[in-house]
Structures are given as C-alpha cells and as structure tokens.
Short mmCIF file of C-alpha atoms and ligand atoms in Angstrom, two decimals:
data_model
loop_
_atom_site.label_atom_id
_atom_site.label_comp_id
_atom_site.label_asym_id
_atom_site.label_seq_id
_atom_site.Cartn_x
_atom_site.Cartn_y
_atom_site.Cartn_z
CA MET A 8 91.74 105.59 83.81
CA LYS A 9 90.95 105.53 87.46
CA ILE A 10 93.73 104.08 89.90
CA ALA A 11 94.21 103.47 93.45
CA ILE A 12 97.24 105.24 95.20
CA GLY A 13 97.90 104.26 98.81
CA ASN A 14 100.78 104.88 100.86
CA ASP A 15 102.38 104.73 105.03
CA HIS A 16 103.94 107.68 106.79
CA ALA A 17 107.03 107.04 104.97
CA ALA A 18 105.85 108.36 101.40
CA VAL A 19 103.30 111.07 102.33
CA GLY A 20 105.83 113.55 100.24
CA LEU A 21 105.84 111.45 97.38
CA LYS A 22 102.53 110.37 97.22
CA ARG A 23 101.01 114.18 96.66
CA GLU A 24 103.96 114.45 94.08
CA ILE A 25 102.12 111.61 91.92
CA MET A 26 98.89 112.13 92.44
CA ALA A 27 99.77 116.00 90.58
CA TYR A 28 101.30 113.84 88.22
CA VAL A 29 99.00 111.16 87.49
CA LYS A 30 96.12 114.04 87.41
CA GLU A 31 98.17 115.58 84.80
CA LEU A 32 98.26 113.00 82.07
CA GLY A 33 94.60 113.16 82.25
CA HIS A 34 93.89 110.03 84.80
CA GLU A 35 91.82 110.09 87.53
CA VAL A 36 92.88 109.28 91.77
CA GLU A 37 91.83 108.38 94.22
CA ASN A 38 93.91 108.35 97.57
CA TYR A 39 93.35 105.40 100.00
CA GLY A 40 96.89 106.32 101.86
CA THR A 41 97.50 108.29 104.99
CA ASP A 42 98.35 112.09 104.61
CA THR A 43 100.15 112.50 108.18
CA GLU A 44 103.55 111.64 109.24
CA ASP A 45 101.95 109.34 111.96
CA SER A 46 103.50 106.18 112.09
CA CYS A 47 101.17 103.73 110.66
CA HIS A 48 100.67 100.03 109.32
CA TYR A 49 101.37 100.00 105.56
CA PRO A 50 99.27 96.73 105.80
CA LEU A 51 96.46 98.59 106.03
CA TYR A 52 96.51 101.00 103.02
CA GLY A 53 98.42 98.00 100.34
CA LYS A 54 94.43 96.31 101.18
CA LYS A 55 92.74 99.67 100.25
CA VAL A 56 94.27 99.52 96.94
CA ALA A 57 93.87 96.06 96.63
CA ASP A 58 90.39 96.03 97.48
CA ALA A 59 89.96 99.05 95.03
CA VAL A 60 91.89 96.98 91.74
CA ALA A 61 89.97 93.50 92.37
CA SER A 62 86.82 94.65 92.88
CA LYS A 63 87.20 96.74 90.07
CA ALA A 64 86.33 100.07 91.78
CA ALA A 65 89.65 100.98 90.03
CA ASP A 66 91.83 99.93 87.00
CA CYS A 67 94.83 99.83 88.22
CA GLY A 68 96.75 100.63 91.64
CA ILE A 69 99.80 102.70 92.53
CA LEU A 70 101.18 101.86 96.72
CA ILE A 71 104.89 103.73 98.21
CA CYS A 72 106.11 103.00 101.43
CA GLY A 73 109.70 103.31 102.30
CA THR A 74 111.09 100.28 100.13
CA GLY A 75 107.35 99.37 98.10
CA VAL A 76 108.08 95.74 99.58
CA GLY A 77 105.72 95.63 102.41
CA ILE A 78 103.04 97.19 101.02
CA SER A 79 103.09 95.29 98.07
CA VAL A 80 103.28 91.98 100.29
CA ALA A 81 100.81 92.77 101.75
CA ALA A 82 98.60 93.73 98.90
CA ASN A 83 99.79 90.21 96.92
CA LYS A 84 97.53 88.65 100.23
CA VAL A 85 94.19 89.65 98.20
CA LYS A 86 92.74 87.90 95.26
CA GLY A 87 93.69 88.93 92.23
CA ILE A 88 96.44 90.92 92.56
CA ARG A 89 99.60 91.42 91.31
CA ALA A 90 101.67 93.89 92.79
CA ALA A 91 105.12 94.19 91.70
CA VAL A 92 108.19 96.48 93.39
CA CYS A 93 109.58 98.79 90.49
CA SER A 94 112.59 101.26 91.35
CA GLU A 95 112.99 101.63 87.58
CA PRO A 96 111.06 102.17 84.75
CA VAL A 97 112.57 99.61 82.44
CA THR A 98 111.06 97.36 85.23
CA ALA A 99 107.44 99.25 85.13
CA ARG A 100 106.97 98.14 81.59
CA LEU A 101 107.58 94.68 81.54
CA VAL A 102 105.41 94.15 84.96
CA LYS A 103 102.76 95.52 82.53
CA GLU A 104 103.83 93.57 79.66
CA HIS A 105 104.91 90.35 80.45
CA ASN A 106 103.14 89.99 83.90
CA ASN A 107 99.86 92.03 83.70
CA ALA A 108 100.86 93.71 86.87
CA ASN A 109 97.86 95.97 88.40
CA ILE A 110 99.51 97.20 90.79
CA ILE A 111 103.08 98.82 91.09
CA ALA A 112 104.68 99.77 93.89
CA PHE A 113 107.68 101.92 95.11
CA GLY A 114 110.05 103.06 97.74
CA ALA A 115 110.25 106.93 98.75
CA ARG A 116 113.35 105.63 100.43
CA ILE A 117 114.30 104.13 97.61
CA VAL A 118 113.77 106.25 94.05
CA GLY A 119 113.05 109.97 94.21
CA VAL A 120 110.68 112.13 92.71
CA GLU A 121 111.56 112.52 88.99
CA VAL A 122 112.26 108.41 88.29
CA ALA A 123 108.98 107.58 90.17
CA LYS A 124 107.08 109.74 87.68
CA GLU A 125 108.95 107.93 84.90
CA ILE A 126 108.08 104.87 86.88
CA VAL A 127 104.57 105.92 87.11
CA SER A 128 104.49 106.60 83.40
CA SER A 129 106.39 103.72 81.85
CA TYR A 130 103.70 101.58 83.77
CA LEU A 131 100.74 103.16 82.31
CA ASN A 132 101.58 103.47 78.71
CA ALA A 133 102.35 99.62 78.83
CA GLU A 134 99.88 97.32 77.38
CA PHE A 135 99.79 93.62 78.70
CA LEU A 136 101.65 91.26 75.50
CA GLY A 137 99.42 88.45 76.12
CA GLY A 138 100.14 85.14 74.66
CA ARG A 139 102.47 82.79 76.19
CA HIS A 140 102.92 85.84 78.95
CA ALA A 141 98.68 85.69 79.59
CA GLU A 142 99.52 81.11 80.25
CA ARG A 143 102.10 82.33 83.12
CA VAL A 144 99.60 85.01 84.02
CA ALA A 145 96.73 81.99 84.37
CA MET A 146 99.21 79.94 86.38
CA ILE A 147 99.67 82.77 89.13
CA ALA A 148 95.77 82.91 89.20
CA ASP A 149 95.15 79.31 89.44
CA LEU A 150 97.67 79.00 92.64
CA GLU A 151 94.93 81.03 94.37
CA THR A 152 92.51 78.44 93.42
CA GLU A 153 94.47 75.54 94.13
CA ASN A 154 93.99 74.50 90.60
CA PHE A 155 97.79 74.67 90.10
CA GLN A 156 99.28 72.40 88.21
CA GLU A 157 102.82 71.61 86.76
C1 RB5 B 208 108.52 102.07 107.97
O1 RB5 B 208 109.10 102.80 108.56
C2 RB5 B 208 108.49 100.98 106.61
O2 RB5 B 208 109.10 99.56 107.62
C3 RB5 B 208 107.61 100.71 105.70
O3 RB5 B 208 107.53 102.20 105.01
C4 RB5 B 208 108.41 99.88 104.47
O4 RB5 B 208 109.46 100.55 103.95
C5 RB5 B 208 108.00 98.59 104.59
O5 RB5 B 208 108.15 97.69 103.60
#
C-alpha cells in the first residue's frame, strides 16, 4: 500500500520510527510532515495528508501530533476523510472494520513507540466489513453533501 504520513513538531521522532516500521512491513510511505522540532501548525500537515488520501495519491494515511486530536480534527474537514484517533490496537482494527477510516491518528505524547507500531499494524491488517457498516459510512458521506436523512 501507499501510505501518506504527516506530523507536527511534537512527533518528529515517532514519525521517523513509524516510517521505518511501515517500510519494514513492505509498504511505500510518503512523508508530508515536518522534520524539525520548531513549533509549527498541525492543521497544515493534517490537510496535506488528507488531500493525498482524498485525491487517491495515497491509499491511506497516518497522522501524529501531541495527542492525535488536533491533526485528525483538521484532516476530517477535508471531504471524504474519515480520520480516527487510536491510542491502542483494538480501536485501530475496529476503525477500519466498522468505520472504513482512511486515516489513523495517534499522539506522540500519549503512546510509546511499541504501542504505536501495534496500532499501525492492526489498522493496516484490518479489512472493512461492509454490510450494515457501509450504510453508516454512506450516511457520514451524506453529511458532506447535505443529503443526510434521518
Ligand atoms: C502542540 O503543542 C500540540 O498542541 C499538538 O501537537 C497537538 O497535541 C494538538 O492537538
């Protein structure tokens, strides 16, 4: 798979570890994040990865900031993006199986490198289950087009 990764200044070290890990797993990874620890604005990097995923330049994305929250909230403003914060591997599997999340996010100030690797592998190995979950994901898409019906 082609994976877009992005981060702010809080996550430069963890981003490097995760890039190496994703390559070890046999995937391609494109770095859209910052590579310095100078204070920066996480919405920039959330948008870059979200645009890569929404335009299909990447199959999915990984976002890392201090908590995973700010950068995922920013990414979720881009049409077609379902970015989910995961602080452990079970959530990472379920956001793919149930929500067809196309980006996962986590916090460099929240999870250590080994948990982060488990989060990434659980997500990448999971498959969307479709069925009733597909109906619900379609409802989320309708929220973006104002076709939403109760
Ligand atoms: C940066 O200090 C921090 O606010 C950011 O990395 C993130 O945690 C925001 O949600």
